[in-house]
Coordinates of C-alpha atoms and ligand atoms in Angstrom, one line a residue:
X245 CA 3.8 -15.5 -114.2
X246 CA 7.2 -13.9 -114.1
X247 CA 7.8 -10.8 -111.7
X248 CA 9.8 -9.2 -113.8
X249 CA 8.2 -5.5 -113.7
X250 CA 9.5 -2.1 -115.7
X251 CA 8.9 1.0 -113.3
X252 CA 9.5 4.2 -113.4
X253 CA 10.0 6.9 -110.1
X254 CA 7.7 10.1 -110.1
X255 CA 9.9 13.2 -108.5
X256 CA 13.0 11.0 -108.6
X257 CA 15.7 14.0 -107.5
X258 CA 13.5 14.2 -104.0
X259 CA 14.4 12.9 -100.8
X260 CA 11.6 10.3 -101.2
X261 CA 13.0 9.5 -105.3
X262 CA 16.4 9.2 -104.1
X263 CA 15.4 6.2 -101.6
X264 CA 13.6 4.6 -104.6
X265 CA 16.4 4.9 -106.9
X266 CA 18.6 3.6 -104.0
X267 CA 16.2 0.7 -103.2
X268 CA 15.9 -0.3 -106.9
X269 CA 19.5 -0.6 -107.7
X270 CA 19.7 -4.4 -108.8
X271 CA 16.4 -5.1 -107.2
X272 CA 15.1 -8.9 -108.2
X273 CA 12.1 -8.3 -110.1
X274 CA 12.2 -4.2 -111.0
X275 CA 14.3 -2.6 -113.5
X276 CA 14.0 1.3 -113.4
X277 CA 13.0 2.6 -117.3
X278 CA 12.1 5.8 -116.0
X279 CA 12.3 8.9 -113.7
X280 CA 10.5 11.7 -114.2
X281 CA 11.1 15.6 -112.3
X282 CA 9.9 19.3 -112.2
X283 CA 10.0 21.3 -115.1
X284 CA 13.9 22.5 -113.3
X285 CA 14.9 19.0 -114.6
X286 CA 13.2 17.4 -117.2
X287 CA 15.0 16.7 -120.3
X288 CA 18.1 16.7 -118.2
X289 CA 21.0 13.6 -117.0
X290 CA 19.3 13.1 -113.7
X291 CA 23.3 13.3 -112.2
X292 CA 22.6 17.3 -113.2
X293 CA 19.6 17.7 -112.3
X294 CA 19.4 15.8 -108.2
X295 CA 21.2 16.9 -105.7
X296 CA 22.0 13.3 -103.8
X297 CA 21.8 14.0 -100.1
X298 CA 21.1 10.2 -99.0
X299 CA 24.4 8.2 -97.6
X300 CA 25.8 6.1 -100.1
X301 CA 26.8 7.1 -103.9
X302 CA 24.3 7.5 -107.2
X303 CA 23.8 4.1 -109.2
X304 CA 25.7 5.6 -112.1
X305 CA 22.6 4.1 -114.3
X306 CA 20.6 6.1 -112.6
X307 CA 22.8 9.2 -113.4
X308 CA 23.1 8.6 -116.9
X309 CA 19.1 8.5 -117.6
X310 CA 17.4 11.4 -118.4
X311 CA 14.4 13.0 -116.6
X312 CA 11.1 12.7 -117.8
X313 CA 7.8 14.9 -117.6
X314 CA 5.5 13.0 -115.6
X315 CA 2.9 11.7 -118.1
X316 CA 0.9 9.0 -119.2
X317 CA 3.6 8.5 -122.0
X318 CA 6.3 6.2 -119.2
X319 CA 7.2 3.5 -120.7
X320 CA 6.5 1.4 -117.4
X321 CA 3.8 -1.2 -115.7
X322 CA 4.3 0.1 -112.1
X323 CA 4.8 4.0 -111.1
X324 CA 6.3 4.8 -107.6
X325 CA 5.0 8.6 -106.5
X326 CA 7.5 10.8 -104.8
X327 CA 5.2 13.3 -105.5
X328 CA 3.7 16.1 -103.4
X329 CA 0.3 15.5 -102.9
X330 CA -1.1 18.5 -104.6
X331 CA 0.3 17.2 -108.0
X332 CA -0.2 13.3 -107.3
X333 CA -3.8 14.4 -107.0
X334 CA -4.1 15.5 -110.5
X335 CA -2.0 12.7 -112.0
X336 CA -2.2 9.3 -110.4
X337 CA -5.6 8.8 -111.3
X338 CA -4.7 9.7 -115.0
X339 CA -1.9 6.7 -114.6
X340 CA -3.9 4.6 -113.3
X341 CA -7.0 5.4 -115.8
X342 CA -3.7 5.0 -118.2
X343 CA -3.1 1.2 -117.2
X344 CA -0.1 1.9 -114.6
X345 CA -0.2 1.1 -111.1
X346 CA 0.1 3.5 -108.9
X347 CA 2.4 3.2 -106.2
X348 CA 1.7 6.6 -103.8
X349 CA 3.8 8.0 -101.2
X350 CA 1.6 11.2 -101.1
X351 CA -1.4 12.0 -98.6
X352 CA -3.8 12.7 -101.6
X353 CA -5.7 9.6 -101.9
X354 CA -4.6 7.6 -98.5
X355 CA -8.7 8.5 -96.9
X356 CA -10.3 7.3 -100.3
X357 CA -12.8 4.4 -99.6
X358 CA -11.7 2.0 -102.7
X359 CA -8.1 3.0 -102.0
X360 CA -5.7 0.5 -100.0
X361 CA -3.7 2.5 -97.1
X362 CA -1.3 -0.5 -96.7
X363 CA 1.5 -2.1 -94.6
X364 CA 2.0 -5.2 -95.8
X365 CA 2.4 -6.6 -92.3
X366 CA -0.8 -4.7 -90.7
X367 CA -2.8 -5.2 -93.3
X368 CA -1.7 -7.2 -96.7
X369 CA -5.9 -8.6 -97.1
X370 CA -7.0 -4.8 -98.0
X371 CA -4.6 -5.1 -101.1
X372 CA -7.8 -6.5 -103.0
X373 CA -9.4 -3.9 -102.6
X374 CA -7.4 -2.9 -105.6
X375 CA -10.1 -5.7 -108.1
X376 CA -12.9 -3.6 -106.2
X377 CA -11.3 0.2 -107.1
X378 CA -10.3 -1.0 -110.8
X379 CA -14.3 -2.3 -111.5
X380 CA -15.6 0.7 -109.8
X381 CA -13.8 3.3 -111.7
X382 CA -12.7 1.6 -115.3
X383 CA -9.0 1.6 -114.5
X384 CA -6.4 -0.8 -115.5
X385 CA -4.3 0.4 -113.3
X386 CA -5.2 1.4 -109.8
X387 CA -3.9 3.7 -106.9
X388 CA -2.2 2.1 -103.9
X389 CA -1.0 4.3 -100.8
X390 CA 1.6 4.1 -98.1
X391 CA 0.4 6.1 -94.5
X392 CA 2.7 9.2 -93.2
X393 CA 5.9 8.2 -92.2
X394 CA 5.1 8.6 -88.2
X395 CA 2.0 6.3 -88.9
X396 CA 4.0 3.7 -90.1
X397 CA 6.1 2.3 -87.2
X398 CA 3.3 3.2 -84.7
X399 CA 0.7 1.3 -86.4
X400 CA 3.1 -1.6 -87.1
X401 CA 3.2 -2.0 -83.1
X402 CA -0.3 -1.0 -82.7
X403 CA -1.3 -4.1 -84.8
X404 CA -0.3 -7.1 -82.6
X405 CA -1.4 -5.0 -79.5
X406 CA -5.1 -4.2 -81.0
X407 CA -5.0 -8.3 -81.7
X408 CA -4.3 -9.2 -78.3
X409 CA -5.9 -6.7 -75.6
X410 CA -7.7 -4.2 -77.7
X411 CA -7.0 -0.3 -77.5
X412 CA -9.2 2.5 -76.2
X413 CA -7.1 5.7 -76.0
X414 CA -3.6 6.7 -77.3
X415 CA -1.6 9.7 -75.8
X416 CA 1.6 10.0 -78.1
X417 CA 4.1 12.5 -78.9
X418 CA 6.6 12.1 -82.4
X419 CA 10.1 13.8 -82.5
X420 CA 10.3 13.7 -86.3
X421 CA 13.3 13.8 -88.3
X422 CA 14.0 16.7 -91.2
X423 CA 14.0 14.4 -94.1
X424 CA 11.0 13.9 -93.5
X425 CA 10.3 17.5 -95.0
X426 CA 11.8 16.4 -98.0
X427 CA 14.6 18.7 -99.4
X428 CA 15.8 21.4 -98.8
X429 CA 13.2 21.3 -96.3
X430 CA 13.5 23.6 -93.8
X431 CA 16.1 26.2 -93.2
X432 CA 18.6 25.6 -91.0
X433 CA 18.1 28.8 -88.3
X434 CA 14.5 26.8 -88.0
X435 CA 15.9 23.6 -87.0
X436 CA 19.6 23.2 -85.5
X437 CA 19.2 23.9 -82.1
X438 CA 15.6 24.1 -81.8
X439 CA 12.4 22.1 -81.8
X440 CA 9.6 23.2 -84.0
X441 CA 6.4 22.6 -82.2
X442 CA 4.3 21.8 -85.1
X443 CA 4.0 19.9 -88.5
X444 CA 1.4 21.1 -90.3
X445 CA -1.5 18.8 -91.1
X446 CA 0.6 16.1 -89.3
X447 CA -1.8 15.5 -86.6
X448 CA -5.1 14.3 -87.4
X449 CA -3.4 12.2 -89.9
X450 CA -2.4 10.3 -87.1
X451 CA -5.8 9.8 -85.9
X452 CA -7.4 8.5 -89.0
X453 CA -4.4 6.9 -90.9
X454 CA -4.2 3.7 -88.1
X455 CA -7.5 3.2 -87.7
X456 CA -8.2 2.7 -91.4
X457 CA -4.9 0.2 -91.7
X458 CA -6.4 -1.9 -88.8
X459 CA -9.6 -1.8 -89.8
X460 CA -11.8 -5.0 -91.7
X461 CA -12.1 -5.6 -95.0
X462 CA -15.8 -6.5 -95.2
X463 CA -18.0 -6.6 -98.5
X464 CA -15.1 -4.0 -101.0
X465 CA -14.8 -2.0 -97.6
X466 CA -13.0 -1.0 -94.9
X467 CA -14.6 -0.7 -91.6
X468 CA -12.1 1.3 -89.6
X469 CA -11.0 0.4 -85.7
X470 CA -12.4 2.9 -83.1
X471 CA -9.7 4.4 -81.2
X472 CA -8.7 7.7 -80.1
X473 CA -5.5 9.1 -80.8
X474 CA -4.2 12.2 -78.8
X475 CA -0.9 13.2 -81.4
X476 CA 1.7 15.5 -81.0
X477 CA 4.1 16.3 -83.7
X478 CA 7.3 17.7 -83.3
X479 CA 10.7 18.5 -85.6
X480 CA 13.5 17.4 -83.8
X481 CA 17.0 18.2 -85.3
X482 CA 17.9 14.4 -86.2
X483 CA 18.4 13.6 -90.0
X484 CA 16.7 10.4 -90.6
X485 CA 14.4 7.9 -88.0
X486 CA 11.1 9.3 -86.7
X487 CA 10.4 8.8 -82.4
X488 CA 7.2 7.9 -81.0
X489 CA 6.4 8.2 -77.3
X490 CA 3.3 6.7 -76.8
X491 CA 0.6 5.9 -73.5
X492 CA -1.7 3.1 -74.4
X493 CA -5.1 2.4 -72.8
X494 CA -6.0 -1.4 -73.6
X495 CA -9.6 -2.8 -73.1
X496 CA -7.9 -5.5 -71.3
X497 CA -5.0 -5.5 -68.6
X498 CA -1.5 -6.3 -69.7
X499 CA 1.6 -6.0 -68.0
X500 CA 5.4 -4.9 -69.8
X501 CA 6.2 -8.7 -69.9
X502 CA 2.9 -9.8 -72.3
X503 CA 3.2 -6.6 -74.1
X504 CA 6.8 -7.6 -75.0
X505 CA 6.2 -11.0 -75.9
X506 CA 3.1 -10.2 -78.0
X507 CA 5.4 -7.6 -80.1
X508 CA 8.0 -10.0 -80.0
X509 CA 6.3 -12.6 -81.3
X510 CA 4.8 -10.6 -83.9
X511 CA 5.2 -12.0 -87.3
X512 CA 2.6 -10.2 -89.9
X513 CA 0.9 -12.0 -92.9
X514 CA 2.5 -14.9 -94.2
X515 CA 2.9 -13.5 -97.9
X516 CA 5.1 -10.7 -97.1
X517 CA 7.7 -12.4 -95.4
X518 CA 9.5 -13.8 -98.0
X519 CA 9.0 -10.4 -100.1
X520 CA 12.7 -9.1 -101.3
X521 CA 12.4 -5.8 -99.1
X522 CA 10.9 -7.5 -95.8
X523 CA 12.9 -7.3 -93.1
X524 CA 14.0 -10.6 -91.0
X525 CA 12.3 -8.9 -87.8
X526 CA 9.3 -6.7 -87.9
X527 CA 9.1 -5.6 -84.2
X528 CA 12.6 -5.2 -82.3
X529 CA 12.4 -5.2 -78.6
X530 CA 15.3 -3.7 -76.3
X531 CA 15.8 -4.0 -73.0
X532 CA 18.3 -1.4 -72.6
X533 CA 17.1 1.9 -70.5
X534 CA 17.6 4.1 -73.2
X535 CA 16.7 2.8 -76.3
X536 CA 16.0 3.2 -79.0
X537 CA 17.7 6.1 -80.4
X538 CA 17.4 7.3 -83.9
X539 CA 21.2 7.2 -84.9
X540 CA 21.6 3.7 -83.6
X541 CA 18.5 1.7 -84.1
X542 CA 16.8 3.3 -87.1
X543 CA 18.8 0.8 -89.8
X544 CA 17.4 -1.9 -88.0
X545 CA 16.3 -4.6 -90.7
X546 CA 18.1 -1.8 -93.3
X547 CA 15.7 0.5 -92.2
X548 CA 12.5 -1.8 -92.4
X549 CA 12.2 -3.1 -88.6
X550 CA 10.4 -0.8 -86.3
X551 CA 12.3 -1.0 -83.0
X552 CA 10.7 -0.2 -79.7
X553 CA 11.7 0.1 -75.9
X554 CA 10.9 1.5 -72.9
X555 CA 7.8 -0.3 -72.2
X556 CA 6.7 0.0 -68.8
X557 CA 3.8 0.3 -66.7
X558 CA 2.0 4.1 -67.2
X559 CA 0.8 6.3 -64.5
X560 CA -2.1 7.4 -66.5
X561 CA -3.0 4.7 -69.2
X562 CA -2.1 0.9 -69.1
X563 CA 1.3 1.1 -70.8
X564 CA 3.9 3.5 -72.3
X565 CA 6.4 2.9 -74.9
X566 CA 9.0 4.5 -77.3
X567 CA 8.6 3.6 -81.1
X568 CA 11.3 4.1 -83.3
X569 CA 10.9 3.8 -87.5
X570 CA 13.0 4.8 -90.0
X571 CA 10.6 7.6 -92.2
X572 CA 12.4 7.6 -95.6
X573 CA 12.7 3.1 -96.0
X574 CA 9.8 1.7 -94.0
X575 CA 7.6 5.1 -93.7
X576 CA 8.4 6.3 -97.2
X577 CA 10.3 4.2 -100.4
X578 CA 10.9 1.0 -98.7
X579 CA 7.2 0.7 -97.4
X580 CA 5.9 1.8 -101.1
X581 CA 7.6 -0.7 -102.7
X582 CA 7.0 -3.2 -100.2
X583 CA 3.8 -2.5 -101.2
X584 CA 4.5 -3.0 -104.8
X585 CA 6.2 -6.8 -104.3
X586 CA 3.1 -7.8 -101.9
X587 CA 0.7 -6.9 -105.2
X588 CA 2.9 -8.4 -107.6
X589 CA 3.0 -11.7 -105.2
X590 CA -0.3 -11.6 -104.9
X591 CA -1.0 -11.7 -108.8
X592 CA -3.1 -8.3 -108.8
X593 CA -0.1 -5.6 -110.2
Ligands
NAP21 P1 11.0 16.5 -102.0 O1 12.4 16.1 -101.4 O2 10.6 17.9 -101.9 O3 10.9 16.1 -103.5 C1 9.9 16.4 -104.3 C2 10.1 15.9 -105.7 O4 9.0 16.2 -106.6 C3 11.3 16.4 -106.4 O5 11.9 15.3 -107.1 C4 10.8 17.4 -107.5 O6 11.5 17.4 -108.7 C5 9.5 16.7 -107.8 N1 8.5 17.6 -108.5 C6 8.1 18.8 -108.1 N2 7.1 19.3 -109.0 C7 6.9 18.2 -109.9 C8 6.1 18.1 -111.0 N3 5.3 19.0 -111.4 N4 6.2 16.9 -111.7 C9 7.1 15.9 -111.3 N5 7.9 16.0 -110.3 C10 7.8 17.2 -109.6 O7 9.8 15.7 -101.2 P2 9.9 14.3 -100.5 O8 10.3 14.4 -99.1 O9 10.7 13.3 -101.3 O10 8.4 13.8 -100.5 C11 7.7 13.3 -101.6 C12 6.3 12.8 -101.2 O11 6.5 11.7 -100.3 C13 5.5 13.9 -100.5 O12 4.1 13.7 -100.9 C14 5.7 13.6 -99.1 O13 4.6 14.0 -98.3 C15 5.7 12.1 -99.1 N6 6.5 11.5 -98.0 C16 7.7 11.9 -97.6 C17 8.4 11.3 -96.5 C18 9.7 11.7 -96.1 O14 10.2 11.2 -95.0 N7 10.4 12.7 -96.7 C19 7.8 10.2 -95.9 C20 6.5 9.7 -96.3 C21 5.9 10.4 -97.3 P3 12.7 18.5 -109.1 O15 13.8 18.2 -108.2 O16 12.9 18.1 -110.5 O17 12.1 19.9 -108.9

């Protein structure tokens, strides 16, 4: 069956839409046939209506088309949500009742039990959950969700650890860039100069969101890992790449030297490697002191390889490390629409 898919973007002028648009420009099985805004765009060239603050200039296609109400009406098989999550709650589940599948950046539906939470290289097997949620609920369509954007790299390295000496306890602190506020975000007096001690609602999603992605698929359900997560988030004035420092207690011993190999040698399911957006490397491991830092490493695999370092013995736990992921490709559009490619791979979008 061809792969050849129309889609449309949902909050297109955001910081999220503008990835999308950017990641879709002559993408090999997506054409963009729509793009939908706030009531301050629609029925306007999106050029007038979005402000473009990502590097890099507008596709002038995407320019030239004009911005949509976010309806049941898109002419489109797949949706990608760049919504926030208090209006993706009211309308992805009418586009999926619709017949569109829903590709979700937004919190709203990521804890739902018939809902995949994926990375396609933690956990591409939960993507049939999808056969389950469309039975259950009468949809063509369904709802598939991507996990906060400081989830994402941290649970990509959790994976292979998990595998290979099992986890008890996590201690880990994020320095989290401001795109990942979306924009205009925050003002400036709050953030140039300054840490802000808190993200709201930030924190227990990192103590729910991994253990669901490495969980089991057993019998249309996902029996989540039993871990404890000790989070704190932080907004650090750096534009893009979110930081993870972490302290990991295993159920078995490892030293630094298995740790690295294990991430090293990290590969992921077969079927997403040779997806368009995966990167070449999932997990990069440096050996210099002081890496990795946001400016430098977060375009690793163009911004789909998490990159770690630092990983040393800890005084406390078993190990610590420092996680680096970029939050607007692989936490954000690039991880959604990985998402997207594993389903249509897979036959079931
Ligand atoms: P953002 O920059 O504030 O963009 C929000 C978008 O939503 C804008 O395009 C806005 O359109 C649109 N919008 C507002 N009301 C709408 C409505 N009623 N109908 C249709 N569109 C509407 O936010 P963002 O950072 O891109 O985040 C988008 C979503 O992704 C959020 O759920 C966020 O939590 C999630 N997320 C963000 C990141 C990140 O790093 N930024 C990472 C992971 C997940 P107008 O411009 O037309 O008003």
């Amino acid at each position: 069956m061809s792969k050849k898919r129309k889609v449309a973007v949902l909050g297109a002028t955001g910081t999220v839409g503008q990835r999308f648009i950017q990641l879709l420009d002559n993408h090999p099985w997506f054409e963009v046939t729509a793009l939908t805004g706030s009531q301050r765009t629609i029925g306007g060239k999106f050029k007038d209506g979005c402000r473009w603050v990502i590097p890099g200039d507008m596709p002038a296609w995407a320019g030239e088309m004009i911005v949509q109400e976010t309806s049941t009406n898109l002419d489109a098989d797949i949706v990608f949500s760049a919504l926030h999550s208090g209006i993706a709650k009211e309308v992805e589940p009418e586009l999926a009742k619709a017949g569109f599948n829903v590709f979700s950046n937004a919190s709203s539906y990521r804890m739902t039990e018939d809902v995949p939470l994926l990375i396609p290289e933690v956990n591409a097997d939960h993507a049939h959950l999808v056969t389950h949620q469309r039975a259950v609920r009468g949809w063509d369509g369904c709802i598939v969700t991507n996990c906060n954007c400081t989830s994402t790299g941290f649970t990509v390295v959790l994976k292979p650890l998990l595998d290979a000496f099992g986890i008890k306890n996590i201690i880990m602190t994020s320095m989290q860039a401001i795109s990942g506020a979306g924009y205009p975000g925050l003002a400036a007096l709050d953030y140039v100069d300054n840490i802000v001690p808190l993200i709201s609602g930030e924190e227990p999603k990192m103590n729910r969101e991994p253990q669901k992605m490495l969980g089991k698929l057993v019998d249309n359900k996902i029996e989540h890992v039993d871990f404890n997560v000790s989070a704190h988030c932080n907004r650090v004035p750096v534009t893009d790449g979110h930081t993870v420092c972490a302290s990991i207690q295993f159920e078995k011993s490892a030293t630094p030297e298995e740790v690295k190999e294990v991430l090293r040698n990290y590969r992921g399911h077969d079927v997403v490697r040779n997806l368009p957006i995966s990167p070449e490397t999932v997990i990069e491991v440096r050996e210099e002191a002081d890496r990795p830092q946001p400016r430098r490493d977060r375009d690793a695999g163009d911004g789909m390889t998490t990159v770690v370092g630092r990983i040393r013995e800890d005084e406390v736990f078993d190990i610590k490390m420092v996680i680096m992921s970029h939050n607007t490709f692989k936490g954000a559009a690039g991880g959604s629409m990985q998402n997207a490619e594993l389903l249509v791979e897979m036959g079931l979008a």
